[in-house]
Coordinates of C-alpha atoms in Angstrom, one line a residue:
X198 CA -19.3 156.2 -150.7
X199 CA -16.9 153.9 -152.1
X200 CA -13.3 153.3 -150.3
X201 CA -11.4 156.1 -150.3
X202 CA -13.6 158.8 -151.2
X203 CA -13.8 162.4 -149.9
X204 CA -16.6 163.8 -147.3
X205 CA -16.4 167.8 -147.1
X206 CA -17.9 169.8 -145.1
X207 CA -18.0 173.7 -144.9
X208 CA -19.5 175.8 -142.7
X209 CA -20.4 179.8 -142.7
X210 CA -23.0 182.5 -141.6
X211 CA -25.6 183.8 -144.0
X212 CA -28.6 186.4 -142.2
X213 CA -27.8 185.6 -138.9
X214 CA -27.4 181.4 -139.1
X215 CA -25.1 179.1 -139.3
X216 CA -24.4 177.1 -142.1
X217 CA -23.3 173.9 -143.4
X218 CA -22.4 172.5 -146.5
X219 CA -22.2 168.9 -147.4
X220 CA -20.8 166.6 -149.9
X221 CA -18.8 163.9 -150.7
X222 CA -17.5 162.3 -154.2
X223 CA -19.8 159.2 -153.7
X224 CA -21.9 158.6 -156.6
X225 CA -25.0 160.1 -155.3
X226 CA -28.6 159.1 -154.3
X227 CA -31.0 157.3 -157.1
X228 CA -33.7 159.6 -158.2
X229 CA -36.1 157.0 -157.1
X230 CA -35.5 157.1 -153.8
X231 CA -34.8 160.7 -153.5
X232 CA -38.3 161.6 -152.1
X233 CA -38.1 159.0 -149.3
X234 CA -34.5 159.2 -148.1
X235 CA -35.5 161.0 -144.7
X236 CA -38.3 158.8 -144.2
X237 CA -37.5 156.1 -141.1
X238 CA -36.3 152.3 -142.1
X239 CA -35.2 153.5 -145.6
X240 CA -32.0 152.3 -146.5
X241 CA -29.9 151.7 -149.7
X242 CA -29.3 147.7 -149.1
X243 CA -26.7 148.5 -146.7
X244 CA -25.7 144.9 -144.5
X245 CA -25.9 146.6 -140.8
X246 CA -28.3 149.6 -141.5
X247 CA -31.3 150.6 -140.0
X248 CA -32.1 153.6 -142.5
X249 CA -32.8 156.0 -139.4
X250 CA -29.5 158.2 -139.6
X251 CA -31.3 160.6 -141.7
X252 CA -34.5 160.5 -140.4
X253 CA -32.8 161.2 -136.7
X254 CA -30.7 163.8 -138.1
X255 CA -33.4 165.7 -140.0
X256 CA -35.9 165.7 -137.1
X257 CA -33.0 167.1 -134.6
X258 CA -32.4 169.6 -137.4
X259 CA -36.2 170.5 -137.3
X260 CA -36.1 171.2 -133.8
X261 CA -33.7 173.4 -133.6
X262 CA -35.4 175.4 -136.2
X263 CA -32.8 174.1 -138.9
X264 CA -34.1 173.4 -142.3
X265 CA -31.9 171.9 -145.4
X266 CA -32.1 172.7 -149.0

């Protein structure tokens, strides 16, 4: 996300779980690499990434029976 921009997040209950809703006003993720952005090592040509945020975050959000849409 460029300088400046805006992360929200909201959260809620819906059936029984919690939710949460992300965004942010960053310009969004290629369709290209849409399929592979929770895969490990996969980054966006960041200088000081390892591409394993998502990958970590979706495998603790598996385990705790999470799921995302």
């Amino acid at each position: 996300m460029e300088s400046g921009g805006t992360l929200n997040l909201m959260t809620g209950r819906e059936n029984g779980s919690i939710v949460f809703f992300i965004s942010d006003t960053g310009s969004g993720i290629l369709s290209e690499r849409r399929d592979k952005i929770f895969d490990g090592f996969v980054t966006a040509g960041k200088k000081n990434g390892t591409g394993l945020g998502l990958a970590i975050t979706k495998r603790r959000v598996n385990r705790g029976r999470g799921r995302s849409l």
